[in-house]
XYZ file of C-alpha atoms in Angstrom:
680
model
C -0.175 35.869 23.013
C -2.412 33.138 24.899
C -0.559 29.815 24.719
C -2.219 26.744 24.164
C -0.796 23.090 25.302
C -0.976 19.886 23.296
C -2.327 16.999 25.630
C 0.501 14.868 24.742
C 3.036 17.419 25.934
C 1.628 17.405 29.375
C 2.072 14.831 32.140
C -1.076 13.665 33.678
C -2.496 15.620 36.501
C -0.138 18.336 35.713
C -1.698 21.751 35.047
C 0.975 24.015 33.371
C -1.637 27.049 32.863
C -0.024 30.133 31.735
C -0.844 33.733 32.888
C -1.983 35.969 30.030
C 0.389 38.637 28.867
C 0.314 42.014 30.645
C -0.113 43.934 27.492
C -3.019 41.670 25.858
C -5.970 43.509 24.783
C -9.317 43.221 26.802
C -11.066 41.885 23.609
C -8.455 39.178 22.917
C -8.647 37.955 26.583
C -12.496 38.016 26.599
C -12.511 36.091 23.224
C -10.091 33.382 24.959
C -12.256 32.874 27.805
C -15.206 32.548 25.649
C -13.233 29.805 23.468
C -12.066 27.962 26.954
C -15.599 28.129 28.390
C -16.831 26.574 25.307
C -14.240 23.777 25.239
C -14.942 23.032 28.950
C -18.779 22.743 28.075
C -18.055 20.551 25.289
C -17.078 17.763 27.661
C -20.636 17.465 28.587
C -20.689 15.110 25.470
C -17.853 13.111 26.739
C -17.330 9.867 28.981
C -16.315 10.471 32.474
C -15.503 7.067 33.982
C -15.184 8.791 37.327
C -15.955 12.095 38.847
C -19.329 12.408 36.915
C -21.212 14.581 39.677
C -18.167 17.088 40.102
C -17.913 17.358 36.248
C -21.385 18.057 35.689
C -21.622 20.546 38.505
C -18.339 22.310 36.980
C -19.714 22.325 33.743
C -23.054 23.961 34.582
C -21.262 26.731 36.467
C -18.858 27.420 33.523
C -21.774 27.389 31.010
C -23.412 30.341 32.832
C -20.135 32.147 32.889
C -19.807 31.819 29.091
C -23.280 33.478 28.728
C -21.966 36.412 30.888
C -18.789 36.604 28.741
C -20.670 36.285 25.268
C -23.102 39.079 26.570
C -20.214 41.440 27.264
C -18.728 40.629 23.744
C -21.887 41.176 22.091
C -22.545 44.629 23.588
C -18.956 45.480 22.950
C -18.472 46.847 26.518
C -15.334 48.614 27.775
C -13.700 47.006 30.838
C -11.758 48.360 33.444
C -8.695 47.409 34.665
C -10.016 45.634 37.768
C -12.110 43.467 35.710
C -9.346 42.690 33.466
C -7.486 41.408 36.236
C -10.385 39.275 37.501
C -10.752 37.719 34.134
C -7.025 36.973 33.851
C -7.511 35.079 37.146
C -10.557 33.246 35.503
C -8.525 32.539 32.364
C -5.874 30.714 34.523
C -8.413 28.805 36.362
C -10.294 27.719 33.349
C -6.943 26.492 31.842
C -6.348 24.183 34.653
C -10.061 23.117 34.761
C -9.658 22.034 30.989
C -6.544 20.210 31.926
C -8.372 18.495 34.740
C -11.368 17.423 32.306
C -8.635 16.144 29.943
C -7.286 13.912 32.420
C -10.643 12.687 33.605
C -11.708 11.659 30.192
C -7.940 10.864 28.801
C -7.720 7.594 26.828
C -6.521 4.708 28.778
C -6.432 6.825 32.339
C -9.528 5.571 33.593
C -8.194 3.242 36.134
C -5.533 5.623 37.256
C -8.134 8.517 37.756
C -10.408 6.070 39.706
C -7.225 5.395 42.103
C -6.476 9.103 42.359
C -10.245 10.188 42.709
C -9.621 11.732 46.019
C -6.796 13.763 44.803
C -8.839 14.659 41.566
C -11.894 15.773 43.785
C -9.555 18.129 45.595
C -8.438 19.661 42.481
C -12.138 20.302 41.624
C -12.721 21.622 44.844
C -9.725 24.166 44.835
C -10.290 25.361 41.360
C -14.206 26.189 41.786
C -12.964 27.896 45.033
C -10.608 29.739 42.792
C -13.615 30.743 40.408
C -15.495 31.950 43.364
C -12.778 34.078 44.793
C -12.356 35.817 41.307
C -16.171 36.332 40.878
C -16.235 37.730 44.419
C -13.943 40.587 44.060
C -15.141 41.305 40.490
C -16.898 44.664 40.520
C -20.173 43.514 38.668
C -21.852 46.771 39.132
C -19.245 48.090 36.632
C -20.486 46.028 33.929
C -23.666 47.052 32.082
C -25.079 43.438 31.260
C -28.728 42.250 31.682
C -30.008 42.002 35.171
C -30.910 38.241 34.482
C -27.549 37.484 33.519
C -25.982 39.252 36.367
C -28.047 37.526 38.969
C -26.944 34.400 37.389
C -23.250 35.419 37.914
C -23.922 36.362 41.531
C -25.682 32.987 41.969
C -22.706 31.128 40.468
C -20.443 33.149 42.822
C -22.322 32.108 45.784
C -22.608 28.497 44.893
C -19.039 28.268 43.942
C -18.163 29.376 47.414
C -20.187 27.099 49.157
C -20.103 24.114 46.839
C -19.223 20.874 48.406
C -17.288 19.046 45.845
C -16.952 15.521 47.445
C -15.633 12.262 46.745
C -18.236 10.376 44.722
C -19.394 7.257 46.862
C -19.303 5.185 43.789
C -16.007 6.211 43.011
C -14.730 5.374 46.617
C -16.319 2.001 46.514
C -14.772 1.059 43.087
C -11.226 2.218 44.364
C -11.628 0.086 47.304
C -12.719 -3.144 45.174
C -9.648 -2.532 43.275
C -7.592 -2.389 46.123
C -9.226 -5.483 47.373
C -8.390 -7.124 44.281
C -4.703 -6.261 44.403
C -4.582 -7.344 48.047
C -5.695 -10.802 46.755
C -2.978 -11.006 44.119
C -0.448 -9.923 46.743
C -1.579 -12.901 48.905
C -1.147 -15.342 46.158
C -5.044 -15.400 45.787
C -6.555 -15.380 42.226
C -9.520 -13.026 42.520
C -13.134 -13.673 41.409
C -14.054 -12.948 38.128
C -17.095 -11.221 39.165
C -15.175 -8.715 41.194
C -12.916 -7.965 37.999
C -16.014 -7.643 35.932
C -17.645 -5.185 38.329
C -14.469 -3.013 38.149
C -14.272 -3.025 34.206
C -17.941 -2.420 33.921
C -18.055 0.602 36.442
C -14.997 2.141 34.325
C -16.613 1.417 30.984
C -13.898 -1.001 30.017
C -15.963 -3.179 27.631
C -13.429 -4.236 25.048
C -9.939 -5.668 24.597
C -8.598 -2.442 22.794
C -9.754 -0.244 25.667
C -8.403 -2.095 28.430
C -5.122 -2.214 26.106
C -5.032 1.378 26.248
C -5.208 1.287 30.015
C -1.972 -0.960 29.883
C -0.273 1.322 27.597
C -1.190 4.395 29.675
C 0.141 2.798 32.952
C 3.268 1.614 31.076
C 3.808 5.015 29.896
C 3.513 6.580 33.404
C 5.933 4.133 34.826
C 8.413 5.319 32.077
C 7.984 8.906 32.951
C 8.447 8.585 36.682
C 11.705 6.318 35.928
C 12.987 9.063 33.811
C 12.301 11.658 36.367
C 13.920 9.674 39.060
C 10.868 10.022 40.958
C 9.761 6.287 41.322
C 7.700 6.306 44.599
C 4.514 5.373 42.680
C 6.145 2.727 40.305
C 5.396 -0.206 42.445
C 1.502 0.957 42.614
C 1.432 1.665 38.986
C 3.108 -1.799 38.244
C 0.424 -3.274 40.251
C -2.328 -1.591 38.466
C -0.354 -2.638 35.284
C -0.266 -6.275 36.241
C -4.045 -6.149 37.051
C -4.938 -4.739 33.738
C -2.702 -7.215 31.862
C -4.699 -9.803 33.743
C -7.994 -8.329 32.526
C -7.049 -7.942 29.106
C -6.208 -11.585 28.839
C -8.788 -13.011 31.117
C -11.889 -10.977 30.841
C -12.192 -10.382 26.938
C -12.485 -13.486 24.602
C -12.771 -11.263 21.411
C -9.596 -9.554 20.209
C -10.226 -6.190 18.517
C -7.847 -7.362 15.772
C -7.947 -4.747 13.285
C -6.940 -2.020 15.975
C -4.659 -4.527 17.710
C -2.796 -5.416 14.552
C -1.777 -1.819 14.406
C -0.261 -1.817 17.865
C 2.506 -4.113 17.250
C 5.106 -2.811 14.761
C 6.637 -4.981 12.125
C 9.316 -7.181 13.869
C 12.624 -5.852 12.658
C 16.011 -6.199 14.442
C 16.678 -2.563 15.414
C 19.726 -0.784 14.672
C 18.787 2.916 15.121
C 21.821 5.047 15.353
C 22.212 6.376 19.032
C 24.143 9.558 17.830
C 21.055 10.770 16.928
C 19.475 10.466 20.383
C 22.448 12.195 22.422
C 21.933 15.518 24.113
C 24.220 18.276 22.480
C 25.059 19.510 26.013
C 25.868 16.314 27.831
C 26.639 14.124 24.479
C 24.761 11.156 26.555
C 21.726 9.399 25.629
C 18.645 11.758 26.386
C 16.407 10.324 29.096
C 13.655 13.019 28.999
C 14.074 14.932 25.853
C 12.727 18.665 25.736
C 12.246 21.032 23.099
C 13.085 24.873 23.953
C 11.901 27.835 21.926
C 14.292 27.715 19.170
C 13.311 24.255 18.171
C 16.200 22.520 19.587
C 15.869 19.289 21.666
C 18.073 18.571 24.868
C 17.917 16.418 27.710
C 15.786 17.746 30.543
C 18.484 17.924 33.318
C 21.106 19.380 31.088
C 19.138 22.178 29.623
C 17.724 23.017 33.309
C 21.321 23.319 34.592
C 22.317 25.552 31.442
C 19.239 27.676 32.521
C 20.011 27.832 36.175
C 23.413 28.980 35.511
C 21.799 32.236 34.022
C 22.404 31.424 30.334
C 19.460 32.383 27.994
C 21.143 31.510 24.766
C 20.234 28.166 22.892
C 23.529 26.146 23.382
C 23.263 24.679 19.728
C 22.178 27.767 17.816
C 23.305 30.671 19.870
C 20.054 32.215 19.503
C 18.381 33.993 22.304
C 15.597 31.955 23.944
C 12.363 33.677 23.954
C 10.971 31.789 27.262
C 12.515 29.302 29.560
C 9.451 26.745 28.761
C 10.671 23.131 28.224
C 8.218 20.975 26.046
C 8.429 17.267 26.252
C 9.305 15.657 22.864
C 7.201 12.627 23.396
C 8.031 11.066 19.889
C 11.752 11.432 20.402
C 11.587 9.896 23.670
C 9.652 6.774 22.582
C 12.451 6.178 19.631
C 14.801 6.265 22.421
C 13.187 3.826 24.538
C 12.567 1.562 21.611
C 16.151 1.572 20.808
C 17.416 0.894 24.321
C 14.745 -1.721 24.800
C 15.977 -3.490 21.524
C 19.430 -3.123 22.461
C 19.386 -3.556 26.443
C 21.361 -0.185 26.618
C 21.274 1.344 29.928
C 20.505 4.944 29.856
C 22.176 5.772 32.955
C 25.574 4.711 32.921
C 26.863 7.453 34.910
C 23.692 7.606 37.345
C 22.821 5.713 40.262
C 20.244 3.680 38.551
C 19.216 2.164 35.248
C 15.695 2.898 33.729
C 15.942 0.768 30.602
C 14.394 -2.694 29.999
C 16.966 -4.072 32.808
C 14.767 -2.377 35.299
C 12.074 -5.204 34.340
C 14.259 -8.112 35.377
C 12.428 -8.094 38.697
C 8.572 -7.287 39.023
C 7.350 -3.528 39.779
C 5.572 -5.067 42.740
C 4.500 -8.402 44.556
C 1.250 -7.769 43.103
C 2.648 -7.643 39.507
C 4.674 -10.704 39.982
C 1.538 -12.831 41.288
C -0.744 -11.376 38.589
C 1.606 -12.373 35.881
C 2.159 -15.713 37.352
C -1.483 -16.191 37.332
C -1.861 -14.885 33.829
C 0.922 -17.132 32.437
C -0.648 -20.184 33.705
C -3.896 -19.020 32.213
C -2.277 -18.453 28.663
C -0.528 -21.813 28.886
C -3.715 -23.502 29.613
C -5.498 -21.760 26.737
C -2.630 -22.516 24.294
C -3.311 -26.239 25.062
C -7.152 -26.593 25.390
C -8.476 -23.367 23.779
C -10.200 -23.126 20.426
C -8.248 -21.863 17.515
C -9.469 -18.222 18.133
C -8.561 -18.625 21.793
C -5.006 -19.986 20.911
C -4.561 -17.134 18.533
C -5.610 -14.592 21.184
C -3.251 -16.341 23.824
C -0.228 -16.179 21.338
C -1.122 -12.362 20.663
C -0.875 -11.666 24.509
C 2.288 -13.449 24.748
C 3.473 -11.338 22.177
C 2.594 -8.166 23.986
C 3.594 -9.153 27.270
C 7.112 -10.406 26.409
C 7.685 -7.348 24.095
C 9.989 -5.384 26.746
C 9.750 -6.975 30.047
C 12.169 -9.578 31.070
C 10.344 -10.763 34.115
C 7.237 -11.491 31.921
C 9.485 -13.633 29.491
C 10.665 -15.552 32.572
C 7.203 -16.396 33.695
C 5.755 -17.409 30.404
C 8.761 -19.599 29.969
C 8.269 -21.326 33.114
C 4.606 -21.714 32.282
C 5.728 -24.207 29.503
C 4.230 -21.823 26.773
C 7.058 -22.518 24.175
C 6.103 -26.098 23.285
C 2.467 -24.872 22.385
C 3.579 -21.794 20.536
C 5.850 -24.262 18.368
C 2.840 -26.364 17.554
C 0.850 -23.329 16.599
C 3.335 -22.657 13.771
C 1.978 -25.514 11.777
C -1.446 -24.496 11.713
C -2.967 -23.338 8.465
C -3.719 -20.063 9.786
C -1.731 -16.881 8.821
C -2.609 -14.632 11.842
C -2.001 -17.380 14.345
C 1.444 -18.442 12.862
C 2.550 -14.764 13.005
C 1.532 -14.179 16.408
C 3.158 -17.464 17.408
C 6.480 -16.953 15.776
C 6.520 -13.317 17.223
C 5.655 -14.601 20.626
C 8.572 -17.020 20.163
C 10.683 -14.179 19.080
C 10.189 -12.164 22.149
C 10.707 -15.288 24.392
C 13.957 -16.135 22.363
C 15.383 -13.015 23.926
C 15.475 -15.006 27.363
C 18.252 -17.383 28.177
C 15.763 -20.098 29.228
C 13.616 -19.493 26.411
C 16.336 -20.051 23.946
C 16.916 -23.450 25.555
C 13.524 -24.267 25.512
C 12.899 -23.744 21.836
C 15.990 -25.971 20.905
C 15.002 -28.813 23.156
C 11.622 -28.778 22.128
C 12.778 -29.243 18.554
C 11.870 -25.856 17.804
C 14.510 -25.107 14.948
C 12.853 -27.438 12.314
C 9.317 -25.349 12.896
C 11.046 -21.974 12.717
C 12.967 -23.198 9.545
C 9.767 -24.218 8.061
C 8.300 -20.791 8.727
C 11.437 -19.066 7.225
C 11.113 -21.100 4.147
C 7.309 -21.497 3.570
C 5.542 -19.112 6.090
C 2.090 -18.178 5.364
C 2.906 -14.624 5.139
C 6.145 -12.450 4.418
C 5.781 -11.069 7.984
C 5.912 -14.435 9.534
C 9.147 -15.269 7.516
C 10.913 -12.092 8.600
C 10.096 -12.777 12.188
C 11.402 -16.395 11.731
C 14.506 -14.634 10.638
C 14.807 -12.244 13.825
C 14.050 -15.498 15.875
C 17.145 -17.320 14.344
C 19.314 -14.057 14.983
C 18.726 -14.326 18.625
C 19.180 -18.169 18.793
C 22.553 -17.658 17.221
C 23.792 -15.775 20.308
C 24.708 -19.030 21.547
C 27.579 -20.473 20.172
C 26.205 -24.202 20.160
C 22.946 -23.184 18.553
C 24.896 -21.352 15.572
C 26.562 -24.605 14.539
C 23.134 -26.178 14.766
C 21.414 -23.684 12.672
C 24.286 -23.431 10.028
C 24.156 -27.353 9.639
C 20.393 -27.408 9.033
C 19.889 -27.467 5.173
C 16.912 -24.854 5.206
C 18.263 -22.257 7.425
C 20.952 -20.154 5.481
C 19.172 -20.790 2.210
C 15.981 -19.816 3.636
C 17.576 -16.438 4.895
C 19.088 -15.895 1.279
C 15.541 -16.384 -0.244
C 14.344 -13.715 2.266
C 17.001 -11.309 1.184
C 15.673 -11.914 -2.400
C 12.138 -11.601 -1.902
C 11.681 -9.841 1.397
C 10.601 -6.056 2.216
C 13.439 -3.873 3.571
C 12.464 -5.232 7.198
C 12.784 -8.696 5.852
C 16.142 -8.226 4.093
C 17.450 -6.628 7.267
C 16.416 -9.365 9.603
C 17.855 -11.782 7.112
C 21.242 -9.994 6.779
C 21.723 -9.529 10.472
C 20.846 -13.373 11.107
C 23.526 -14.271 8.497
C 26.187 -12.170 10.439
C 25.306 -13.510 13.638
C 25.648 -17.224 12.072
C 29.242 -15.981 10.619
C 30.464 -15.796 14.198
C 31.007 -19.380 13.667
C 33.748 -19.795 10.883
C 32.390 -23.046 9.533
C 29.360 -21.239 8.429
C 31.224 -19.077 5.991
C 31.541 -21.753 3.327
C 27.550 -22.295 3.633
C 26.822 -18.508 3.321
C 28.993 -18.394 0.210
C 27.471 -21.452 -1.279
C 24.093 -20.107 -0.992
C 24.904 -17.409 -3.475
C 24.644 -14.515 -0.894
C 27.465 -12.047 -2.076
C 25.925 -11.043 -5.329
C 22.541 -10.106 -3.216
C 24.552 -8.118 -0.886
C 26.361 -6.062 -3.308
C 22.870 -5.560 -4.862
C 21.757 -4.230 -1.567
C 24.607 -1.832 -1.494
C 23.914 -0.494 -5.000
C 20.256 0.020 -4.702
C 19.185 0.333 -0.996
C 18.527 3.837 0.468
C 18.092 2.261 3.998
C 21.293 3.373 5.904
C 20.812 0.764 8.596
C 20.189 -2.010 5.982
C 23.389 -0.949 4.274
C 25.523 -0.817 7.394
C 24.388 -4.447 8.289
C 25.099 -5.672 4.800
C 28.691 -4.033 4.921
C 28.916 -5.802 8.281
C 28.310 -9.293 6.510
C 30.725 -8.589 3.601
C 33.611 -7.463 6.168
C 32.982 -10.786 7.875
C 33.161 -12.959 4.581
C 36.094 -11.218 3.245
C 38.047 -12.307 6.166
C 38.972 -15.619 4.405
C 40.292 -16.219 1.032
C 37.066 -17.730 -0.365
C 34.953 -14.865 0.790
C 37.432 -12.290 -0.614
C 37.439 -13.918 -4.084
C 33.664 -14.202 -4.166
C 33.342 -10.289 -3.382
C 36.129 -9.493 -5.919
C 34.214 -11.603 -8.625
C 31.357 -9.099 -8.500
C 33.533 -6.228 -9.331
C 32.371 -4.366 -6.296
C 35.711 -2.494 -5.205
C 34.492 0.848 -6.608
C 31.174 0.306 -4.871
C 32.466 -0.260 -1.599
C 34.884 2.718 -1.734
C 31.958 4.889 -2.730
C 30.181 3.850 0.099
C 33.149 4.767 2.425
C 33.227 8.006 1.025
C 29.356 8.684 1.293
C 28.383 6.881 4.247
C 27.418 9.040 7.388
C 27.611 5.877 9.665
C 30.839 5.471 11.586
C 30.163 1.872 11.838
C 29.473 1.572 8.104
C 32.736 3.373 7.400
C 34.494 0.867 9.421
C 32.904 -2.322 7.861
C 33.905 -0.827 4.526
C 37.683 -0.309 5.524
C 37.510 -3.813 7.106
C 36.354 -5.130 4.045
C 38.891 -3.347 1.802
C 41.911 -4.447 4.024
C 40.823 -8.099 3.987
C 40.274 -8.036 0.123
C 43.729 -6.573 -0.205
C 45.351 -9.133 2.276
C 43.303 -12.276 0.896
C 42.577 -11.239 -2.687
C 46.053 -10.461 -4.033
C 47.671 -7.596 -5.985
C 44.890 -7.176 -8.256
C 42.498 -5.887 -5.734
C 45.338 -3.669 -4.523
C 46.003 -2.205 -7.887
C 42.152 -1.184 -8.214
C 42.146 0.463 -5.036
C 45.490 2.348 -5.684
C 43.769 3.900 -8.921
C 41.077 5.488 -6.889
C 42.142 8.911 -6.032
C 39.505 9.562 -3.532
C 40.211 6.486 -1.363
C 43.265 7.744 0.430
C 41.330 10.953 1.447
C 38.661 8.905 3.027
C 41.145 6.944 5.018
C 42.889 10.114 6.143
C 39.541 11.432 7.329
C 38.898 8.172 9.275
C 42.231 8.744 11.143
C 40.726 11.665 12.971
C 36.812 10.750 13.019
C 36.929 6.909 13.388
C 37.628 4.927 16.742
C 41.044 3.444 17.721
C 40.029 0.036 15.997
C 38.893 1.879 12.860
C 42.073 4.012 12.671
C 44.348 0.843 12.886
C 42.760 -0.884 10.045
C 42.887 2.585 8.090
C 46.664 2.722 8.742
C 47.130 -0.745 7.541
C 45.349 -0.241 4.322
C 47.101 2.870 3.666
C 50.518 1.214 4.106
C 49.531 -1.476 1.640
C 48.702 1.348 -0.718
C 51.739 3.343 -0.155
C 53.968 0.446 -0.588
C 52.096 -0.335 -3.861
C 52.993 3.177 -5.227
C 56.592 3.086 -4.067
C 57.658 -0.734 -5.145
C 57.278 -3.212 -7.728
C 54.826 -5.939 -7.639
C 56.995 -8.565 -5.886
C 58.326 -6.146 -3.332
C 54.775 -5.126 -2.651
C 53.501 -8.571 -1.859
C 56.835 -9.113 0.335
C 56.472 -6.196 2.389
C 52.594 -6.285 2.900
C 51.436 -6.315 6.656
C 51.080 -9.542 8.031
C 47.864 -11.369 7.692
C 45.256 -10.966 10.176
C 43.779 -14.076 11.019
C 40.566 -12.391 12.363
C 39.153 -8.810 11.808
C 36.456 -7.960 14.340
C 33.796 -6.147 12.680
C 30.968 -6.266 15.276
C-alpha cells in the first residue's frame, strides 16, 4: 500500500520516496500524510548538530499542514481527484523530508552532515519549494475547512514559495574550521587542541562513544563507496575518519567503557564459510548483497543485469517478482566484510580493484596518513608515561585502530608501541591485560609486528597470559596471537620449544569457551606445520580432547578445525596410534557422513587414509565393516575437489583390496605410504 523504509536500509542523503499506489483510497492517503507529518514534527525534540534553522522552519510549516490534514479527517470530507493528486505529491515530498531529517540527526553522521551542509541546505530549499508548488495548485476553495486553518495553509504556501533556506553561517564557519585542520594535517602540522575542541563542541561530540560512532559511520560510508565502485569521495571520507580517530584518542580522557566493551567482539580466529556468501547468479562472493521481493539475496550488480535483461522471475525460486526494488542486506554485508577482513580475501578477483582489507595498505589520503602518524606517537607516549587508566585507554585505541587497517598497524608498530604493550601484560588489571593482548594480536598480523614481538621477548609474556591470564578472554586472545606468530617457520619452532606454549593451548581446550577452544585448536594446527611439534602435541594429551570435541560440539567451524588437527597428527605413526587408541573411527566416519562442510569432509578422508596407511590392518578392518563409508567416499568423488577426490580413491582402493585378498596380500598391495598429506 504505502511502503515504509528502514533507516538502516538506506544510504545517507539518498531519498527513495515511493509514490502512493493509484488505487489507494483518499482516507488511507490522508491518514498516511498525518502520520508522516507527526513523525516529522517529532524531530523537534531531537538534536540537530547542523541545519538547526532550516529544520526548525520546516517543522513549523509541516506542523501547520498537519492541522489542516487532521481537520479534513475529523470532518470526514470527501476529496476530489485533483486534491488527491496534490496530496500524493505532498506525500512524496514529506517522505523525502523525513529522510533528510533522519540523516541530519543520524547517529555518527554529525561531521559528515557538517561537511555536506551546503548540499543539505539545497535539499531543504528544493523540498520546501515542492511543498509550495503542491499547495499552489491545490484548489483550497473545494475543501470545506475552517477559515482560520485555510488562511494558515495559504500563509504556508506563500512562505514556502518565498522562503530563503540558506546555509547557516555557523555551519559554514564550522566546515571551514574542519577544512583548516585537515589542511594542517596534510602539511605535517599537528593542529591546536583548542581548534579541535571547538569543532567537537559545535557538533555536540562530548563523549568518547559519540566520537567513536562518528568513526564507525565514516568507515561504513567508505565501505559503501568502495562496494559501489564510486570512490571519488573516499579520500575525503578517509581524511575525516583520520581526524575523528585522532579526536577520539586525544580529546577524550575517559573511555565510555561499558559501551565500548560491546563494540569489540570476542577475538576469535574466524573460519566463516564463504559458500554462504556467494551470489546464486554469479557464484562469487557478494560485494553489495540486496534482497528482492521473494526474500532471496543476490549481489546487486548480478540481479540488476538479470532485471535489465527483462527477467521478472526470481532466479533462485522461480517465483514472479512483485516489484524491482532492491533492499540492501546490511547484516549479511557486514558478515562478508568481517570474513574477508579476517582472511585477507579479495572480493574482486575478476574486477579491476580489490575492496577488502588490502586497500588499507596505503592510507586513504595524505591527511589520513599524517593524522595516523601523529596519533601513533601520541599513543606510544601514553603507553610509557600515562597513568594506568591512560595506558588502558591507549591500548584499547590501538586495539580498534589496528583491527582492520594495514597502514594503521604499520604506523603503530613503527611508533614502538609493542614493547610497551608487552609490559602491560604483567599488570594486575584484567581490562588492561585484555586490551593489551588484543592490541598485540592485531599488530601480530603485520610482518614487522611479528618480528617486534619476538625480538622484544614477547613470547614469554604471551605464554604467561595463555597459562595464567586474568580472564578467559585474555587467554583465548593469547592463543589467537600465537596462531599469527606461528605463520613464520622460525617462530613455530620457538613456540613449540617453549615449555608452556602447547600445554597452555591444551589447557584452553579443556577450560575455554567455544571461542577459546577454537583459537587453541587453530593455533595447534599452525604449530603442527613444523613436524617436530607433533610429538609435543601428542605428549600434552591433546587427542582425547579433540575426539571429545567431535563427539559433543555443535559448532561446525570448531569441528572442522578439530578435524584439521587430527588429520595432521595422523600423518605419522605415533599420531595414528594415539587416535586409534581412542576408538574414534566410527565417530570420524559418522562426521564424514553428516558434515555439510567440504573442508570437514576432506579432513575426515585425510585422517582415515592416514590411519589406514600408518595404523595397520586393524584400522582397515574396522572401516571395511562400515557399510556407509563407501557411499560417502563415492559421493566425495563428485562433490569434492581434485585433492579430496584423490584421497577418496586411495582409501577406496585400500578397502577394496581388504575385501578381495587375505591380510598378507592386503598389506603387500596397499597404496604407497604418503610422506605428507596436505590438509590445509
